[in-house]
Amino acid sequence: MMPTTGAAQCNAPDPSITTAASPTHSTPRNSANRTAKPRLELVPDDASQPVAPRLPASAVQRIALSAFEVLEGSRAIAQVASSVTLEVARQLRVRRALRTEQRTLHRDARRIVASPGRPHMTSPREGVVDAVVVLHTPGRAYAVALRFELRARQWRATHLTVL
């Protein structure tokens, strides 16, 4: 019979009491309790905030090339409208009209085909990416400077300049 302490009796042996009849090694139930330690995980302080989606370099290249093609007249502004803000779309429309007028005055009907280089990107703060892409053409190179901001979980170009 097991010695009891207190008012309640328990059928399981008390691990703190060792007698000649009870072995000193732990029972399977006790060893399971010892190995089931709580796991500690590192959680960043801003864990409640969602992680911003990464802006892929291929998307930066695509938008830079598309904006250049809009200015050259070989692409519709509506095709880049989902990737740029309304203000950038308006600026593209004005610059496209100026470029079209310049080509008309000089009777320049050539179509310029550009190939984008590797984008250079930096993030001055969370949710903002500044990028530049060099577009290579047979006659010269153009630089496209862009600023992207995260709006409604989507990256949009808020500033765009073609040099």
CSV table of C-alpha atoms in Angstrom, one decimal:
chain,number,residue,atom,x,y,z
A,1,MET,CA,0.0,0.0,0.0
A,2,MET,CA,1.2,3.5,-0.9
A,3,PRO,CA,1.7,6.1,1.7
A,4,THR,CA,-0.7,9.0,1.3
A,5,THR,CA,-0.3,12.6,2.1
A,6,GLY,CA,-3.3,14.9,2.4
A,7,ALA,CA,-7.0,14.1,2.1
A,8,ALA,CA,-7.0,12.9,-1.5
A,9,GLN,CA,-5.7,9.5,-2.5
A,10,CYS,CA,-4.1,8.9,-5.9
A,11,ASN,CA,-3.5,5.5,-7.5
A,12,ALA,CA,-0.4,6.8,-9.3
A,13,PRO,CA,2.9,6.5,-7.4
A,14,ASP,CA,4.4,9.7,-6.1
A,15,PRO,CA,7.7,10.3,-8.0
A,16,SER,CA,9.2,12.2,-5.0
A,17,ILE,CA,9.0,9.1,-2.7
A,18,THR,CA,11.5,6.4,-3.4
A,19,THR,CA,11.4,3.1,-1.5
A,20,ALA,CA,13.2,-0.1,-2.0
A,21,ALA,CA,10.2,-1.4,-3.8
A,22,SER,CA,10.0,1.4,-6.3
A,23,PRO,CA,12.8,1.9,-8.9
A,24,THR,CA,14.7,5.2,-9.0
A,25,HIS,CA,14.2,5.5,-12.8
A,26,SER,CA,11.3,7.5,-14.1
A,27,THR,CA,8.2,6.0,-15.5
A,28,PRO,CA,7.3,6.5,-19.2
A,29,ARG,CA,4.6,9.0,-18.1
A,30,ASN,CA,7.1,11.1,-16.1
A,31,SER,CA,9.7,11.0,-18.9
A,32,ALA,CA,7.0,12.3,-21.4
A,33,ASN,CA,6.4,15.2,-19.0
A,34,ARG,CA,10.1,16.0,-18.9
A,35,THR,CA,10.6,16.1,-22.6
A,36,ALA,CA,7.5,18.1,-23.4
A,37,LYS,CA,9.1,21.5,-22.6
A,38,PRO,CA,7.4,24.6,-23.8
A,39,ARG,CA,8.8,25.9,-27.1
A,40,LEU,CA,9.9,29.5,-27.1
A,41,GLU,CA,9.7,31.3,-30.4
A,42,LEU,CA,11.1,34.7,-31.3
A,43,VAL,CA,8.3,37.0,-32.4
A,44,PRO,CA,9.1,40.4,-33.9
A,45,ASP,CA,7.7,43.5,-32.1
A,46,ASP,CA,5.6,44.4,-35.2
A,47,ALA,CA,4.1,40.9,-35.6
A,48,SER,CA,0.6,42.3,-35.7
A,49,GLN,CA,1.4,44.3,-38.9
A,50,PRO,CA,1.2,42.4,-42.1
A,51,VAL,CA,4.4,41.9,-44.1
A,52,ALA,CA,4.6,44.0,-47.2
A,53,PRO,CA,4.8,42.0,-50.5
A,54,ARG,CA,8.2,42.2,-52.2
A,55,LEU,CA,8.5,44.2,-55.4
A,56,PRO,CA,10.0,42.0,-58.0
A,57,ALA,CA,12.7,43.3,-60.2
A,58,SER,CA,10.9,42.0,-63.3
A,59,ALA,CA,7.9,44.2,-62.5
A,60,VAL,CA,10.1,47.3,-62.2
A,61,GLN,CA,11.7,46.5,-65.6
A,62,ARG,CA,8.2,45.8,-67.2
A,63,ILE,CA,6.7,49.1,-65.9
A,64,ALA,CA,9.8,51.2,-66.9
A,65,LEU,CA,9.7,49.7,-70.4
A,66,SER,CA,6.0,50.1,-70.7
A,67,ALA,CA,6.2,53.8,-69.7
A,68,PHE,CA,8.9,54.4,-72.3
A,69,GLU,CA,6.7,52.7,-74.9
A,70,VAL,CA,3.8,54.9,-73.9
A,71,LEU,CA,5.9,58.0,-74.5
A,72,GLU,CA,7.0,56.6,-77.8
A,73,GLY,CA,3.4,56.0,-78.9
A,74,SER,CA,3.7,52.2,-79.3
A,75,ARG,CA,1.7,51.4,-76.2
A,76,ALA,CA,-1.6,52.6,-74.8
A,77,ILE,CA,-1.7,54.4,-71.5
A,78,ALA,CA,-4.5,52.1,-70.3
A,79,GLN,CA,-2.1,49.2,-70.4
A,80,VAL,CA,0.0,50.7,-67.5
A,81,ALA,CA,-2.9,52.3,-65.7
A,82,SER,CA,-3.1,49.5,-63.0
A,83,SER,CA,0.6,49.9,-62.2
A,84,VAL,CA,0.7,53.7,-61.9
A,85,THR,CA,-1.2,56.4,-60.0
A,86,LEU,CA,-3.7,58.7,-61.7
A,87,GLU,CA,-1.2,61.6,-61.5
A,88,VAL,CA,1.5,59.6,-63.3
A,89,ALA,CA,-1.0,58.5,-66.0
A,90,ARG,CA,-1.9,62.2,-66.6
A,91,GLN,CA,1.8,63.1,-66.8
A,92,LEU,CA,2.4,60.3,-69.3
A,93,ARG,CA,-0.5,61.5,-71.4
A,94,VAL,CA,0.9,65.1,-71.5
A,95,ARG,CA,4.5,64.0,-72.3
A,96,ARG,CA,3.2,61.6,-74.9
A,97,ALA,CA,1.4,64.4,-76.7
A,98,LEU,CA,4.5,66.6,-76.6
A,99,ARG,CA,6.7,63.7,-78.0
A,100,THR,CA,4.1,63.0,-80.7
A,101,GLU,CA,4.1,66.6,-81.8
A,102,GLN,CA,7.9,66.7,-81.8
A,103,ARG,CA,8.1,63.5,-84.0
A,104,THR,CA,5.5,65.0,-86.4
A,105,LEU,CA,7.3,68.3,-86.7
A,106,HIS,CA,10.6,66.5,-87.5
A,107,ARG,CA,8.9,63.9,-89.7
A,108,ASP,CA,10.5,61.2,-87.6
A,109,ALA,CA,8.5,57.9,-88.1
A,110,ARG,CA,11.1,55.6,-86.6
A,111,ARG,CA,10.0,53.2,-84.0
A,112,ILE,CA,12.5,53.0,-81.1
A,113,VAL,CA,12.8,49.5,-79.5
A,114,ALA,CA,14.4,49.5,-76.1
A,115,SER,CA,15.7,46.6,-74.0
A,116,PRO,CA,15.8,47.1,-70.2
A,117,GLY,CA,18.9,46.6,-68.1
A,118,ARG,CA,19.0,45.4,-64.5
A,119,PRO,CA,17.0,47.6,-62.2
A,120,HIS,CA,18.8,49.3,-59.2
A,121,MET,CA,16.4,49.5,-56.3
A,122,THR,CA,16.6,50.9,-52.8
A,123,SER,CA,14.0,51.3,-50.0
A,124,PRO,CA,14.2,54.6,-48.1
A,125,ARG,CA,11.5,53.5,-45.7
A,126,GLU,CA,8.9,50.7,-45.3
A,127,GLY,CA,6.4,50.6,-48.2
A,128,VAL,CA,8.5,52.8,-50.5
A,129,VAL,CA,10.9,51.6,-53.2
A,130,ASP,CA,13.0,53.9,-55.4
A,131,ALA,CA,14.3,52.4,-58.6
A,132,VAL,CA,16.1,53.2,-61.8
A,133,VAL,CA,16.3,51.2,-65.0
A,134,VAL,CA,18.5,51.9,-68.0
A,135,LEU,CA,16.8,51.3,-71.3
A,136,HIS,CA,19.2,50.5,-74.1
A,137,THR,CA,18.4,51.4,-77.7
A,138,PRO,CA,20.5,51.3,-80.8
A,139,GLY,CA,21.2,55.0,-80.8
A,140,ARG,CA,21.3,55.9,-77.1
A,141,ALA,CA,20.4,54.9,-73.6
A,142,TYR,CA,17.5,56.2,-71.5
A,143,ALA,CA,17.2,56.2,-67.8
A,144,VAL,CA,13.8,55.7,-66.2
A,145,ALA,CA,13.6,56.8,-62.5
A,146,LEU,CA,10.6,55.4,-60.6
A,147,ARG,CA,9.2,55.6,-57.1
A,148,PHE,CA,6.9,52.9,-55.9
A,149,GLU,CA,4.6,53.1,-52.9
A,150,LEU,CA,2.6,50.3,-51.4
A,151,ARG,CA,-1.1,51.2,-51.6
A,152,ALA,CA,-3.9,48.7,-50.7
A,153,ARG,CA,-1.4,45.8,-50.8
A,154,GLN,CA,-0.3,46.7,-54.4
A,155,TRP,CA,2.8,48.4,-55.6
A,156,ARG,CA,2.1,51.5,-57.7
A,157,ALA,CA,4.4,53.9,-59.4
A,158,THR,CA,3.8,57.3,-57.8
A,159,HIS,CA,6.6,59.2,-59.6
A,160,LEU,CA,8.1,58.4,-63.0
A,161,THR,CA,10.7,60.2,-65.1
A,162,VAL,CA,12.3,59.2,-68.4
A,163,LEU,CA,15.6,60.9,-69.0
